[in-house]
Amino acid sequence: EARRLAGYRQGREICDRLLRHLSDDPTGNRVNTWLREADDPRLNSIVQQLFRVLRGLHG
């Protein structure tokens, strides 16, 4: 999904970083810090979409 939204290379980087942050801190605090520091509405939108996909797989 990230690759579809952001392109092949950048989508993979976003997905890898998101999963790394979630594995380091399952509460999501590191993800929130990353998004706040990036201050990028497009990145925020992509990550929100990835969370929707993950909830669909595990919900």
Tab-separated table of N, CA and C in Angstrom:
chain	number	residue	atom	x	y	z
A	1	GLU	N	0.830	-1.195	0.000
A	1	GLU	CA	0.000	0.000	0.000
A	1	GLU	C	0.869	1.252	0.000
A	2	ALA	N	1.919	1.248	0.809
A	2	ALA	CA	2.809	2.417	0.868
A	2	ALA	C	3.457	2.667	-0.482
A	3	ARG	N	3.827	1.608	-1.155
A	3	ARG	CA	4.451	1.768	-2.476
A	3	ARG	C	3.460	2.336	-3.479
A	4	ARG	N	2.225	1.949	-3.371
A	4	ARG	CA	1.205	2.483	-4.269
A	4	ARG	C	1.003	3.970	-4.013
A	5	LEU	N	1.020	4.367	-2.761
A	5	LEU	CA	0.758	5.756	-2.393
A	5	LEU	C	1.958	6.680	-2.598
A	6	ALA	N	3.167	6.162	-2.405
A	6	ALA	CA	4.345	7.036	-2.395
A	6	ALA	C	5.386	6.692	-3.447
A	7	GLY	N	5.148	5.653	-4.222
A	7	GLY	CA	6.170	5.217	-5.167
A	7	GLY	C	6.970	4.075	-4.569
A	8	TYR	N	7.639	3.356	-5.427
A	8	TYR	CA	8.277	2.108	-5.017
A	8	TYR	C	9.309	2.299	-3.905
A	9	ARG	N	10.322	3.109	-4.150
A	9	ARG	CA	11.416	3.250	-3.185
A	9	ARG	C	10.971	3.975	-1.917
A	10	GLN	N	10.328	5.112	-2.089
A	10	GLN	CA	9.907	5.897	-0.930
A	10	GLN	C	8.840	5.151	-0.118
A	11	GLY	N	7.959	4.441	-0.787
A	11	GLY	CA	6.948	3.657	-0.088
A	11	GLY	C	7.566	2.587	0.788
A	12	ARG	N	8.588	1.934	0.256
A	12	ARG	CA	9.278	0.912	1.058
A	12	ARG	C	9.966	1.541	2.265
A	13	GLU	N	10.593	2.692	2.066
A	13	GLU	CA	11.263	3.372	3.176
A	13	GLU	C	10.262	3.757	4.268
A	14	ILE	N	9.111	4.271	3.863
A	14	ILE	CA	8.077	4.649	4.831
A	14	ILE	C	7.594	3.418	5.589
A	15	CYS	N	7.301	2.368	4.865
A	15	CYS	CA	6.802	1.137	5.488
A	15	CYS	C	7.840	0.548	6.445
A	16	ASP	N	9.090	0.479	6.005
A	16	ASP	CA	10.150	-0.060	6.862
A	16	ASP	C	10.297	0.762	8.140
A	17	ARG	N	10.267	2.074	7.989
A	17	ARG	CA	10.430	2.942	9.164
A	17	ARG	C	9.235	2.799	10.112
A	18	LEU	N	8.038	2.752	9.557
A	18	LEU	CA	6.842	2.581	10.382
A	18	LEU	C	6.916	1.274	11.173
A	19	LEU	N	7.228	0.193	10.500
A	19	LEU	CA	7.288	-1.107	11.179
A	19	LEU	C	8.401	-1.147	12.221
A	20	ARG	N	9.535	-0.503	11.927
A	20	ARG	CA	10.631	-0.442	12.899
A	20	ARG	C	10.188	0.326	14.151
A	21	HIS	N	9.536	1.479	13.948
A	21	HIS	CA	9.057	2.261	15.093
A	21	HIS	C	8.035	1.469	15.905
A	22	LEU	N	7.137	0.775	15.233
A	22	LEU	CA	6.118	0.000	15.949
A	22	LEU	C	6.727	-1.180	16.696
A	23	SER	N	7.755	-1.806	16.134
A	23	SER	CA	8.372	-2.931	16.842
A	23	SER	C	9.191	-2.440	18.034
A	24	ASP	N	9.780	-1.241	17.923
A	24	ASP	CA	10.535	-0.668	19.043
A	24	ASP	C	9.610	-0.138	20.134
A	25	ASP	N	8.433	0.353	19.734
A	25	ASP	CA	7.509	0.986	20.681
A	25	ASP	C	6.073	0.744	20.224
A	26	PRO	N	5.473	-0.387	20.629
A	26	PRO	CA	4.118	-0.730	20.182
A	26	PRO	C	3.044	0.285	20.583
A	27	THR	N	3.337	1.193	21.514
A	27	THR	CA	2.339	2.187	21.912
A	27	THR	C	2.103	3.221	20.818
A	28	GLY	N	3.036	3.338	19.883
A	28	GLY	CA	2.887	4.303	18.798
A	28	GLY	C	3.485	5.665	19.083
A	29	ASN	N	4.077	5.846	20.273
A	29	ASN	CA	4.663	7.143	20.601
A	29	ASN	C	5.791	7.530	19.648
A	30	ARG	N	6.617	6.563	19.270
A	30	ARG	CA	7.719	6.870	18.341
A	30	ARG	C	7.187	7.244	16.970
A	31	VAL	N	6.101	6.613	16.553
A	31	VAL	CA	5.480	6.966	15.272
A	31	VAL	C	4.978	8.403	15.336
A	32	ASN	N	4.306	8.743	16.418
A	32	ASN	CA	3.793	10.106	16.568
A	32	ASN	C	4.916	11.130	16.561
A	33	THR	N	6.020	10.831	17.241
A	33	THR	CA	7.164	11.744	17.259
A	33	THR	C	7.744	11.897	15.859
A	34	TRP	N	7.897	10.790	15.154
A	34	TRP	CA	8.418	10.809	13.784
A	34	TRP	C	7.551	11.692	12.889
A	35	LEU	N	6.248	11.506	12.953
A	35	LEU	CA	5.340	12.287	12.107
A	35	LEU	C	5.354	13.766	12.485
A	36	ARG	N	5.400	14.045	13.764
A	36	ARG	CA	5.431	15.439	14.218
A	36	ARG	C	6.725	16.120	13.754
A	37	GLU	N	7.853	15.421	13.890
A	37	GLU	CA	9.137	15.992	13.482
A	37	GLU	C	9.230	16.153	11.971
A	38	ALA	N	8.644	15.228	11.227
A	38	ALA	CA	8.685	15.310	9.764
A	38	ALA	C	7.838	16.469	9.259
A	39	ASP	N	6.757	16.772	9.958
A	39	ASP	CA	5.858	17.874	9.586
A	39	ASP	C	5.519	17.823	8.089
A	40	ASP	N	5.077	16.627	7.648
A	40	ASP	CA	4.793	16.377	6.233
A	40	ASP	C	3.377	15.803	6.113
A	41	PRO	N	2.425	16.608	5.640
A	41	PRO	CA	1.041	16.133	5.544
A	41	PRO	C	0.893	14.877	4.681
A	42	ARG	N	1.682	14.764	3.633
A	42	ARG	CA	1.598	13.581	2.761
A	42	ARG	C	2.058	12.325	3.510
A	43	LEU	N	3.166	12.431	4.231
A	43	LEU	CA	3.650	11.306	5.031
A	43	LEU	C	2.610	10.918	6.071
A	44	ASN	N	2.039	11.900	6.730
A	44	ASN	CA	1.006	11.646	7.729
A	44	ASN	C	-0.170	10.894	7.112
A	45	SER	N	-0.597	11.310	5.947
A	45	SER	CA	-1.710	10.662	5.259
A	45	SER	C	-1.374	9.218	4.886
A	46	ILE	N	-0.167	8.997	4.395
A	46	ILE	CA	0.257	7.647	4.013
A	46	ILE	C	0.292	6.739	5.239
A	47	VAL	N	0.843	7.232	6.339
A	47	VAL	CA	0.927	6.425	7.560
A	47	VAL	C	-0.473	6.124	8.099
A	48	GLN	N	-1.370	7.082	8.045
A	48	GLN	CA	-2.753	6.830	8.472
A	48	GLN	C	-3.384	5.729	7.626
A	49	GLN	N	-3.146	5.762	6.319
A	49	GLN	CA	-3.681	4.724	5.440
A	49	GLN	C	-3.075	3.363	5.775
A	50	LEU	N	-1.792	3.332	6.069
A	50	LEU	CA	-1.150	2.072	6.447
A	50	LEU	C	-1.738	1.521	7.746
A	51	PHE	N	-2.041	2.394	8.698
A	51	PHE	CA	-2.697	1.943	9.932
A	51	PHE	C	-4.067	1.350	9.630
A	52	ARG	N	-4.806	1.953	8.698
A	52	ARG	CA	-6.116	1.393	8.322
A	52	ARG	C	-5.947	-0.006	7.725
A	53	VAL	N	-4.937	-0.178	6.901
A	53	VAL	CA	-4.672	-1.492	6.306
A	53	VAL	C	-4.302	-2.495	7.400
A	54	LEU	N	-3.411	-2.096	8.312
A	54	LEU	CA	-3.006	-2.996	9.394
A	54	LEU	C	-4.183	-3.373	10.283
A	55	ARG	N	-5.047	-2.418	10.591
A	55	ARG	CA	-6.236	-2.727	11.403
A	55	ARG	C	-7.148	-3.703	10.665
A	56	GLY	N	-7.248	-3.563	9.357
A	56	GLY	CA	-8.069	-4.472	8.567
A	56	GLY	C	-7.523	-5.888	8.585
A	57	LEU	N	-6.198	-6.014	8.625
A	57	LEU	CA	-5.578	-7.336	8.652
A	57	LEU	C	-5.678	-7.985	10.024
A	58	HIS	N	-5.666	-7.172	11.066
A	58	HIS	CA	-5.640	-7.704	12.433
A	58	HIS	C	-6.917	-7.419	13.210
A	59	GLY	N	-7.878	-6.771	12.575
A	59	GLY	CA	-9.088	-6.384	13.299
A	59	GLY	C	-10.174	-7.294	13.073
